[in-house]
Short mmCIF file of C-alpha atoms in Angstrom, two decimals:
data_model
loop_
_atom_site.label_atom_id
_atom_site.label_comp_id
_atom_site.label_asym_id
_atom_site.label_seq_id
_atom_site.Cartn_x
_atom_site.Cartn_y
_atom_site.Cartn_z
CA MET A 296 -2.72 27.89 -11.33
CA LYS A 297 0.71 26.29 -10.91
CA ILE A 298 1.12 24.37 -7.67
CA ASN A 299 4.06 25.25 -5.43
CA PHE A 300 5.29 21.74 -4.65
CA VAL A 301 7.05 22.53 -1.37
CA GLU A 302 4.11 24.57 -0.10
CA GLU A 303 1.74 21.75 -1.12
CA LEU A 304 3.75 19.20 0.87
CA ARG A 305 4.17 21.58 3.79
CA TRP A 306 0.45 22.07 4.48
CA ARG A 307 -0.11 18.34 4.03
CA GLY A 308 2.44 17.62 6.78
CA MET A 309 4.70 15.77 4.37
CA ILE A 310 8.06 17.47 4.93
CA HIS A 311 10.52 16.24 7.54
CA ASP A 312 13.87 17.49 6.23
CA MET A 313 14.78 19.58 3.20
CA MET A 314 18.15 20.79 2.00
CA PRO A 315 18.56 24.57 1.66
CA GLY A 316 17.98 25.72 -1.93
CA THR A 317 15.46 22.97 -2.78
CA GLU A 318 12.46 25.29 -2.99
CA GLU A 319 14.39 27.84 -5.05
CA GLN A 320 15.47 25.13 -7.53
CA LEU A 321 11.86 24.00 -8.02
CA GLN A 322 10.63 27.54 -8.55
CA LYS A 323 13.41 28.23 -11.06
CA GLU A 324 12.67 25.46 -13.61
CA MET A 325 11.02 22.14 -14.29
CA THR A 326 13.06 19.69 -12.25
CA SER A 327 13.41 15.91 -12.22
CA ALA A 328 13.23 14.09 -8.89
CA TYR A 329 13.29 10.44 -7.97
CA VAL A 330 12.04 8.13 -5.25
CA GLY A 331 13.56 4.68 -4.79
CA ILE A 332 11.23 1.69 -4.51
CA ASP A 333 12.23 -1.65 -3.08
CA PRO A 334 11.28 -4.43 -5.54
CA THR A 335 11.28 -7.35 -3.07
CA ALA A 336 7.60 -8.14 -3.85
CA ASP A 337 5.45 -8.02 -6.99
CA SER A 338 3.19 -5.42 -5.38
CA LEU A 339 3.50 -2.17 -3.50
CA HIS A 340 1.89 -1.95 -0.09
CA ILE A 341 0.45 1.14 1.57
CA GLY A 342 3.78 1.86 3.25
CA HIS A 343 5.02 2.84 -0.24
CA LEU A 344 2.14 5.25 -0.81
CA VAL A 345 3.75 8.28 0.84
CA GLY A 346 6.63 8.23 -1.65
CA VAL A 347 4.21 7.58 -4.51
CA MET A 348 2.02 10.52 -3.46
CA MET A 349 5.12 12.74 -3.30
CA LEU A 350 5.82 11.84 -6.93
CA LYS A 351 2.16 12.44 -7.83
CA HIS A 352 2.16 15.92 -6.28
CA PHE A 353 5.54 16.57 -7.94
CA GLN A 354 4.08 15.81 -11.37
CA ARG A 355 0.94 17.86 -10.63
CA ALA A 356 3.25 20.79 -9.87
CA GLY A 357 4.70 20.55 -13.39
CA HIS A 358 7.88 18.66 -12.51
CA ARG A 359 9.15 15.30 -13.79
CA PRO A 360 8.93 12.27 -11.47
CA ILE A 361 11.26 9.28 -11.75
CA ALA A 362 10.45 6.00 -10.02
CA LEU A 363 13.65 4.10 -9.39
CA ILE A 364 13.29 0.37 -8.90
CA GLY A 365 16.14 -0.73 -6.64
CA GLY A 366 17.07 -3.88 -8.52
CA ALA A 367 20.75 -3.77 -7.62
CA THR A 368 20.23 -2.40 -4.13
CA GLY A 369 17.38 -4.91 -3.68
CA MET A 370 20.00 -7.61 -4.17
CA ILE A 371 21.93 -6.21 -1.20
CA GLY A 372 19.66 -4.76 1.47
CA ASP A 373 19.46 -1.36 3.13
CA PRO A 374 20.49 -1.26 6.80
CA SER A 375 18.30 1.78 7.54
CA MET A 376 15.85 1.10 10.37
CA LYS A 377 16.39 -2.67 10.06
CA SER A 378 17.99 -5.08 12.47
CA ALA A 379 18.97 -7.84 10.03
CA GLU A 380 19.90 -8.46 6.40
CA ARG A 381 17.18 -9.24 3.87
CA ASN A 382 16.87 -12.06 1.35
CA LEU A 383 18.42 -11.35 -2.03
CA LEU A 384 16.59 -11.50 -5.38
CA ASP A 385 17.46 -13.04 -8.73
CA GLU A 386 16.98 -11.16 -12.02
CA THR A 387 13.90 -13.05 -13.24
CA ILE A 388 11.94 -12.28 -10.08
CA LEU A 389 13.25 -8.73 -10.14
CA ARG A 390 11.95 -8.03 -13.68
CA HIS A 391 8.57 -9.58 -12.88
CA ASN A 392 8.26 -7.42 -9.75
CA GLN A 393 9.26 -4.32 -11.71
CA ASP A 394 6.54 -4.89 -14.34
CA CYS A 395 3.88 -5.40 -11.67
CA ILE A 396 4.95 -2.28 -9.75
CA LYS A 397 4.90 -0.12 -12.90
CA LYS A 398 1.27 -1.10 -13.57
CA GLN A 399 0.35 -0.02 -10.05
CA LEU A 400 2.27 3.26 -10.32
CA ALA A 401 0.45 4.06 -13.58
CA ARG A 402 -2.70 4.52 -11.47
CA PHE A 403 -0.96 7.52 -9.84
CA LEU A 404 1.52 8.84 -12.43
CA ASP A 405 1.35 9.70 -16.12
CA PHE A 406 4.03 7.60 -17.85
CA ASP A 407 2.59 7.58 -21.35
CA SER A 408 1.85 11.13 -22.46
CA ASP A 409 4.20 13.22 -24.58
CA ALA A 410 4.28 15.95 -21.90
CA PRO A 411 7.82 17.10 -21.00
CA ASN A 412 7.17 16.03 -17.39
CA ALA A 413 5.91 12.50 -18.20
CA ALA A 414 7.01 10.07 -15.49
CA LYS A 415 9.81 7.59 -16.10
CA MET A 416 10.72 4.28 -14.46
CA VAL A 417 14.35 3.18 -14.20
CA ASN A 418 16.09 0.22 -12.55
CA ASN A 419 19.50 0.65 -10.97
CA TYR A 420 20.36 -2.94 -11.89
CA ASP A 421 20.67 -1.73 -15.49
CA TRP A 422 23.66 0.51 -14.71
CA MET A 423 25.14 -1.54 -11.86
CA LYS A 424 25.16 -5.07 -13.37
CA ASP A 425 28.24 -4.48 -15.57
CA TYR A 426 30.05 -2.08 -13.25
CA SER A 427 33.12 -3.93 -11.98
CA PHE A 428 34.03 -3.78 -8.30
CA ILE A 429 37.47 -2.38 -9.14
CA ASN A 430 36.00 0.45 -11.22
CA PHE A 431 33.34 1.19 -8.62
CA ILE A 432 35.72 1.57 -5.69
CA ARG A 433 38.16 3.55 -7.87
CA ASP A 434 35.54 5.89 -9.41
CA ILE A 435 33.09 6.24 -6.54
CA GLY A 436 34.59 4.89 -3.31
CA LYS A 437 37.50 7.33 -3.29
CA HIS A 438 35.18 10.34 -3.05
CA ILE A 439 33.45 9.34 0.22
CA THR A 440 35.44 8.71 3.39
CA VAL A 441 34.76 5.90 5.85
CA ASN A 442 34.46 8.57 8.55
CA TYR A 443 31.62 10.19 6.59
CA MET A 444 29.84 6.85 6.12
CA MET A 445 30.28 5.83 9.78
CA ALA A 446 28.65 9.05 10.95
CA LYS A 447 25.29 8.10 9.39
CA ASP A 448 22.57 7.21 11.91
CA SER A 449 21.58 4.04 10.02
CA VAL A 450 25.14 2.73 10.31
CA LYS A 451 25.66 3.84 13.91
CA LYS A 452 22.44 2.20 15.08
CA ARG A 453 23.42 -1.14 13.58
CA LEU A 454 26.96 -0.98 14.98
CA GLU A 455 25.73 -0.01 18.44
CA GLY A 456 22.74 -2.39 18.40
CA ASP A 457 22.42 -5.27 20.83
CA SER A 458 21.31 -7.83 18.24
CA GLY A 459 24.88 -9.08 17.94
CA THR A 460 24.58 -9.33 14.17
CA GLY A 461 26.78 -6.31 13.41
CA LEU A 462 26.80 -4.81 9.93
CA SER A 463 28.10 -6.67 6.89
CA PHE A 464 30.31 -4.93 4.35
CA THR A 465 27.53 -5.55 1.82
CA GLU A 466 25.13 -3.41 3.82
CA PHE A 467 27.79 -0.86 4.73
CA SER A 468 28.34 -0.27 1.00
CA TYR A 469 24.61 0.34 0.44
CA GLN A 470 24.80 4.10 0.92
CA LEU A 471 27.60 4.30 -1.67
CA MET A 472 25.45 2.43 -4.18
CA GLN A 473 22.43 4.65 -3.47
CA GLY A 474 24.70 7.66 -3.75
CA TYR A 475 25.87 6.43 -7.14
CA ASP A 476 22.24 6.07 -8.28
CA PHE A 477 21.75 9.77 -7.63
CA LEU A 478 24.99 10.60 -9.43
CA PHE A 479 23.98 8.46 -12.44
CA LEU A 480 20.51 10.05 -12.66
CA TYR A 481 22.04 13.51 -12.19
CA GLU A 482 24.31 12.92 -15.20
CA ASN A 483 21.91 10.96 -17.42
CA GLU A 484 18.45 12.29 -16.52
CA ASN A 485 19.33 15.77 -15.23
CA CYS A 486 17.82 14.66 -11.90
CA ARG A 487 18.45 17.28 -9.20
CA LEU A 488 16.35 16.01 -6.30
CA GLN A 489 15.93 12.74 -4.40
CA MET A 490 12.95 12.24 -2.09
CA GLY A 491 12.13 9.52 0.42
CA GLY A 492 11.21 8.73 4.00
CA SER A 493 13.06 10.39 6.86
CA ASP A 494 15.00 7.16 7.50
CA GLN A 495 16.61 7.69 4.05
CA TRP A 496 18.11 11.10 4.83
CA GLY A 497 21.61 9.68 5.39
CA ASN A 498 21.60 7.71 2.13
CA ILE A 499 20.16 10.62 0.13
CA THR A 500 22.68 13.15 1.41
CA THR A 501 25.51 10.73 0.58
CA GLY A 502 24.29 11.14 -3.00
CA THR A 503 24.27 14.93 -2.86
CA GLU A 504 27.76 14.86 -1.33
CA LEU A 505 29.04 12.49 -4.05
CA ILE A 506 27.66 14.78 -6.77
CA ARG A 507 29.32 17.77 -5.10
CA ARG A 508 32.72 16.08 -4.66
CA LYS A 509 32.92 14.26 -7.99
CA LEU A 510 31.17 16.71 -10.35
CA ASN A 511 31.18 19.92 -8.35
CA GLY A 512 27.40 19.80 -8.94
CA GLU A 513 24.49 20.88 -6.79
CA ALA A 514 21.74 18.40 -5.91
CA PHE A 515 19.00 18.43 -3.31
CA ALA A 516 17.24 16.22 -0.77
CA LEU A 517 13.73 16.19 0.68
CA THR A 518 12.24 13.66 3.08
CA CYS A 519 8.81 13.11 4.56
CA PRO A 520 8.04 11.93 8.09
CA LEU A 521 7.61 8.21 8.69
CA ILE A 522 3.88 7.64 9.03
CA THR A 523 2.66 6.58 12.45
CA LYS A 524 -0.72 5.84 13.98
CA ALA A 525 -2.17 8.02 16.72
CA ASP A 526 -2.09 5.06 19.13
CA GLY A 527 1.60 4.44 18.46
CA GLY A 528 1.01 1.28 16.41
CA LYS A 529 2.78 0.64 13.13
CA PHE A 530 1.03 2.15 10.12
CA GLY A 531 -0.08 -0.20 7.37
CA LYS A 532 0.15 -3.40 9.38
CA THR A 533 -2.91 -5.47 10.27
CA GLU A 534 -3.29 -8.80 12.03
CA THR A 535 -2.86 -10.48 8.65
CA GLY A 536 0.22 -8.42 7.68
CA ASN A 537 0.73 -5.69 5.08
CA VAL A 538 -2.12 -3.97 3.27
CA TRP A 539 -1.17 -4.50 -0.39
CA LEU A 540 -2.22 -2.68 -3.55
CA ASP A 541 -2.51 -5.99 -5.43
CA ARG A 542 -6.10 -7.28 -5.24
CA ASN A 543 -4.84 -10.89 -5.01
CA ARG A 544 -2.94 -10.09 -1.83
CA THR A 545 -5.47 -7.67 -0.26
CA THR A 546 -8.99 -7.65 -1.71
CA PRO A 547 -10.43 -4.26 -2.70
CA TYR A 548 -13.03 -4.81 0.06
CA ALA A 549 -10.36 -5.39 2.74
CA PHE A 550 -8.39 -2.41 1.35
CA TYR A 551 -11.51 -0.22 1.59
CA GLN A 552 -12.25 -1.46 5.12
CA PHE A 553 -8.71 -0.65 6.28
CA TRP A 554 -9.15 3.05 5.48
CA LEU A 555 -12.77 3.11 6.66
CA ASN A 556 -11.71 1.87 10.11
CA VAL A 557 -8.84 4.26 10.88
CA SER A 558 -9.27 6.48 13.95
CA ASP A 559 -10.60 10.04 13.69
CA ALA A 560 -7.15 11.49 14.48
CA ASP A 561 -5.48 9.32 11.85
CA ALA A 562 -8.19 10.06 9.25
CA ALA A 563 -7.59 13.81 9.61
CA LYS A 564 -3.87 13.26 9.00
CA TYR A 565 -4.10 10.56 6.30
CA ILE A 566 -6.58 12.42 4.11
CA LYS A 567 -3.92 15.12 3.59
CA ILE A 568 -1.14 12.62 2.88
CA PHE A 569 -2.86 9.96 0.80
CA THR A 570 -5.29 11.94 -1.37
CA ALA A 571 -5.00 14.81 -3.83
CA LEU A 572 -8.04 16.62 -2.37
CA ASP A 573 -7.37 20.34 -1.99
CA ARG A 574 -7.14 22.27 1.25
CA ASP A 575 -10.67 23.72 1.11
CA GLU A 576 -12.27 20.34 0.54
CA ILE A 577 -10.28 18.72 3.34
CA ASN A 578 -11.09 21.57 5.74
CA ALA A 579 -14.80 21.17 4.91
CA LEU A 580 -14.60 17.43 5.63
CA VAL A 581 -12.80 18.06 8.94
CA ALA A 582 -15.57 20.52 9.91
CA GLU A 583 -18.20 17.90 9.01
CA GLN A 584 -16.37 15.34 11.15
CA ASP A 585 -16.20 17.73 14.11
CA ALA A 586 -19.94 18.41 13.82
CA ALA A 587 -20.99 14.76 13.45
CA PRO A 588 -18.10 12.37 14.21
CA HIS A 589 -20.44 9.34 14.29
CA LEU A 590 -21.08 9.79 10.54
CA ARG A 591 -17.32 9.42 9.85
CA PRO A 592 -17.21 11.62 6.71
CA LEU A 593 -13.39 11.72 6.79
CA GLN A 594 -13.00 7.95 6.86
CA LYS A 595 -15.65 7.46 4.18
CA ARG A 596 -14.04 9.94 1.81
CA LEU A 597 -10.53 8.64 2.52
CA ALA A 598 -11.66 5.06 1.78
CA GLN A 599 -13.43 6.22 -1.38
CA GLU A 600 -10.51 8.25 -2.78
CA LEU A 601 -7.95 5.50 -2.19
CA THR A 602 -10.06 2.56 -3.32
CA VAL A 603 -10.94 4.34 -6.58
CA MET A 604 -7.34 5.49 -7.11
CA VAL A 605 -5.73 2.10 -6.42
CA HIS A 606 -8.49 -0.15 -7.82
CA SER A 607 -11.52 1.35 -9.62
CA GLN A 608 -14.91 2.99 -9.18
CA ASP A 609 -16.57 -0.43 -9.66
CA ASP A 610 -14.40 -1.96 -6.93
CA TYR A 611 -15.32 0.89 -4.60
CA ASP A 612 -19.05 0.46 -5.34
CA THR A 613 -18.75 -3.29 -4.71
CA ALA A 614 -16.92 -2.68 -1.42
CA VAL A 615 -19.62 -0.28 -0.22
CA GLU A 616 -22.33 -2.75 -1.19
CA ALA A 617 -20.42 -5.60 0.47
CA SER A 618 -20.15 -3.55 3.68
CA GLY A 619 -23.94 -3.19 3.60
CA ILE A 620 -24.30 -6.98 3.51
CA LEU A 621 -22.52 -7.38 6.82
CA PHE A 622 -23.71 -4.25 8.59
CA GLY A 623 -26.93 -3.20 6.85
CA ASN A 624 -30.14 -4.55 5.35
CA SER A 625 -28.74 -5.77 2.07
CA THR A 626 -30.60 -8.07 -0.32
CA SER A 627 -29.81 -11.57 -1.51
CA GLU A 628 -29.13 -10.08 -4.97
CA ALA A 629 -26.26 -8.00 -3.54
CA LEU A 630 -24.87 -11.09 -1.82
CA LYS A 631 -25.03 -13.17 -5.01
CA LYS A 632 -23.05 -10.52 -6.92
CA LEU A 633 -19.98 -10.87 -4.69
CA ASP A 634 -17.01 -12.69 -6.14
CA GLU A 635 -15.38 -15.37 -4.00
CA PRO A 636 -12.41 -13.29 -2.65
CA THR A 637 -14.78 -10.47 -1.60
CA LEU A 638 -17.26 -12.90 -0.04
CA LEU A 639 -14.48 -14.49 2.01
CA ALA A 640 -13.09 -11.08 2.96
CA VAL A 641 -16.52 -9.84 4.12
CA PHE A 642 -17.12 -12.92 6.25
CA GLU A 643 -13.57 -13.38 7.48
CA GLY A 644 -13.67 -14.50 11.09
CA VAL A 645 -17.27 -15.77 11.14
CA PRO A 646 -17.78 -19.43 12.18
CA GLN A 647 -17.44 -21.91 9.30
CA PHE A 648 -18.60 -25.47 8.80
CA GLU A 649 -17.80 -27.88 6.00
CA ILE A 650 -20.67 -29.86 4.51
CA SER A 651 -20.72 -32.69 1.97
CA ARG A 652 -21.34 -31.53 -1.59
CA ASP A 653 -22.62 -35.00 -2.49
CA GLU A 654 -25.22 -34.96 0.30
CA LEU A 655 -26.23 -31.43 -0.67
CA SER A 656 -26.66 -32.48 -4.30
CA ALA A 657 -29.33 -34.95 -3.17
CA GLY A 658 -31.06 -32.22 -1.14
CA ILE A 659 -31.16 -31.72 2.65
CA LYS A 660 -33.97 -30.26 4.79
CA ALA A 661 -32.97 -26.87 6.19
CA ILE A 662 -33.50 -28.01 9.79
CA ASP A 663 -31.29 -31.09 9.28
CA LEU A 664 -28.62 -29.06 7.51
CA CYS A 665 -28.29 -26.53 10.35
CA THR A 666 -28.41 -28.99 13.26
CA GLU A 667 -27.16 -32.42 12.15
CA LYS A 668 -24.85 -31.62 9.23
CA ALA A 669 -23.52 -28.37 10.76
CA ALA A 670 -24.01 -27.60 14.44
CA ILE A 671 -25.17 -24.01 13.92
CA PHE A 672 -28.11 -24.45 16.32
CA PRO A 673 -27.91 -26.62 19.44
CA SER A 674 -31.33 -28.22 18.84
CA LYS A 675 -34.11 -28.50 16.28
CA GLY A 676 -36.53 -27.05 18.83
CA GLU A 677 -34.51 -23.82 19.15
CA MET A 678 -34.21 -23.53 15.38
CA ARG A 679 -38.00 -23.99 14.96
CA LYS A 680 -38.68 -21.13 17.41
CA LEU A 681 -36.29 -18.83 15.54
CA ILE A 682 -37.88 -19.69 12.19
CA GLN A 683 -41.35 -18.93 13.59
CA SER A 684 -40.16 -15.52 14.82
CA GLY A 685 -38.52 -14.72 11.45
CA GLY A 686 -35.04 -14.83 12.96
CA ILE A 687 -33.22 -17.02 10.41
CA SER A 688 -32.12 -16.15 6.88
CA LEU A 689 -30.37 -18.27 4.30
CA ASN A 690 -28.33 -16.26 1.78
CA LYS A 691 -30.14 -13.12 3.03
CA GLU A 692 -33.60 -14.62 2.35
CA LYS A 693 -35.91 -15.30 5.32
CA LEU A 694 -36.35 -19.00 6.02
CA SER A 695 -40.04 -19.68 6.67
CA ASN A 696 -40.20 -23.46 6.32
CA GLN A 697 -37.99 -25.76 8.39
CA ASP A 698 -38.43 -28.54 5.83
CA GLU A 699 -37.36 -26.47 2.82
CA ILE A 700 -35.01 -28.57 0.71
CA ILE A 701 -31.58 -27.03 0.33
CA ASN A 702 -29.42 -28.22 -2.56
CA THR A 703 -26.42 -27.09 -4.60
CA ASP A 704 -28.57 -24.59 -6.54
CA LYS A 705 -28.46 -22.40 -3.43
CA LEU A 706 -24.65 -22.23 -3.29
CA LEU A 707 -22.96 -18.84 -3.64
CA ASN A 708 -20.04 -19.02 -6.10
CA GLY A 709 -20.89 -22.71 -6.40
CA LYS A 710 -19.46 -23.32 -2.93
CA TYR A 711 -20.95 -21.33 -0.02
CA LEU A 712 -24.17 -20.97 1.99
CA LEU A 713 -24.65 -18.08 4.39
CA VAL A 714 -26.80 -18.72 7.45
CA GLN A 715 -27.83 -15.65 9.44
CA ARG A 716 -29.32 -15.68 12.91
CA GLY A 717 -30.80 -12.36 13.98
CA LYS A 718 -29.12 -9.24 12.62
CA LYS A 719 -25.43 -9.89 13.09
CA ASN A 720 -24.75 -13.59 13.75
CA TYR A 721 -23.45 -15.27 10.60
CA THR A 722 -22.19 -18.76 9.80
CA LEU A 723 -20.62 -19.76 6.51
CA LEU A 724 -21.18 -23.27 5.21
CA ILE A 725 -18.62 -24.54 2.70
CA ALA A 726 -19.53 -27.42 0.38
CA ARG A 727 -16.63 -29.75 -0.35
#
């Protein structure tokens, strides 16, 4: 059964604005649409995922998605929803970032098949780098009036803002450049639709207007709402910053935990936006959540779908097992399987002590290690009592003998020892 793209986005709550005629165009024929992606880092973060999911649904509906890397526009900066100019990129960094982003997008989109709607990646730097300023303002600038550009919300907000920074000509010209991207893709890729966040509406419609005025052509625009959290906080930001798709920036475990810990209200909204689960399956999960909210079926499924989609089934399994180490009755074998980034992510925030690797090589009694070398317990007497009551574990194994010799053979990843007091009090020892 062919998916109706607009209807699919509508029930998922992913349409904010749409130009008249868009739905009719998509029902008439296979259509190409693009979403612009800012290449200022070598990884996408979850703030990009709404646009990526729009492209994924677009391809599932039989249409052709184009991911546009904003190499040229990334060298300038978009004033939309921002209060200051951004840093500019050089070409070497730009190409590296583009390659990394394409690998991540390939987890969501089919670039490689011979299907007529196989996805394509383009970079606007390729058609802007040799376009002279004189030719640009003669060919493009004459079609869009300053009055039209000044009326855009993104421009008005910066001009009326109290930051005192104003709006540089570089940024003012951004909407013309984005408009030209649409024109170029319209002419060279038969691209009829541009999609993006609701803050991009002004830039996107500049493109449709340019196509109308210069080519007498018809193009369309569709935007999704900017994602917010139920408590009003900014989506995708944590205390440590962005949640990235790159495992070296955000571990698969931390990525999994982010989705697992969203609120019930957010989970019900996010599972529609960030997964490809169908309506019946989502409704069944919502009913499960209503019946037993403490079991968190929505959060668990959301975390599963995204971790598998962005990383892999193995990474998801490891993240679930790692969660059991901190919150459940996991074994020492499960702990020993964790790689270093996951181990550090699991025990982020627990007290840490550094111990001498040389002293550990010679062997240290457990009771001396945990009182003299690292002040985990205030006294040997208190530690003895806890050992007698079975209240201390080392690397998830019960410590039964205070004089057990601990050496470097016990180190996790050749570097760490995990001391556990009771069920939930952990300390990480780091051998240096």
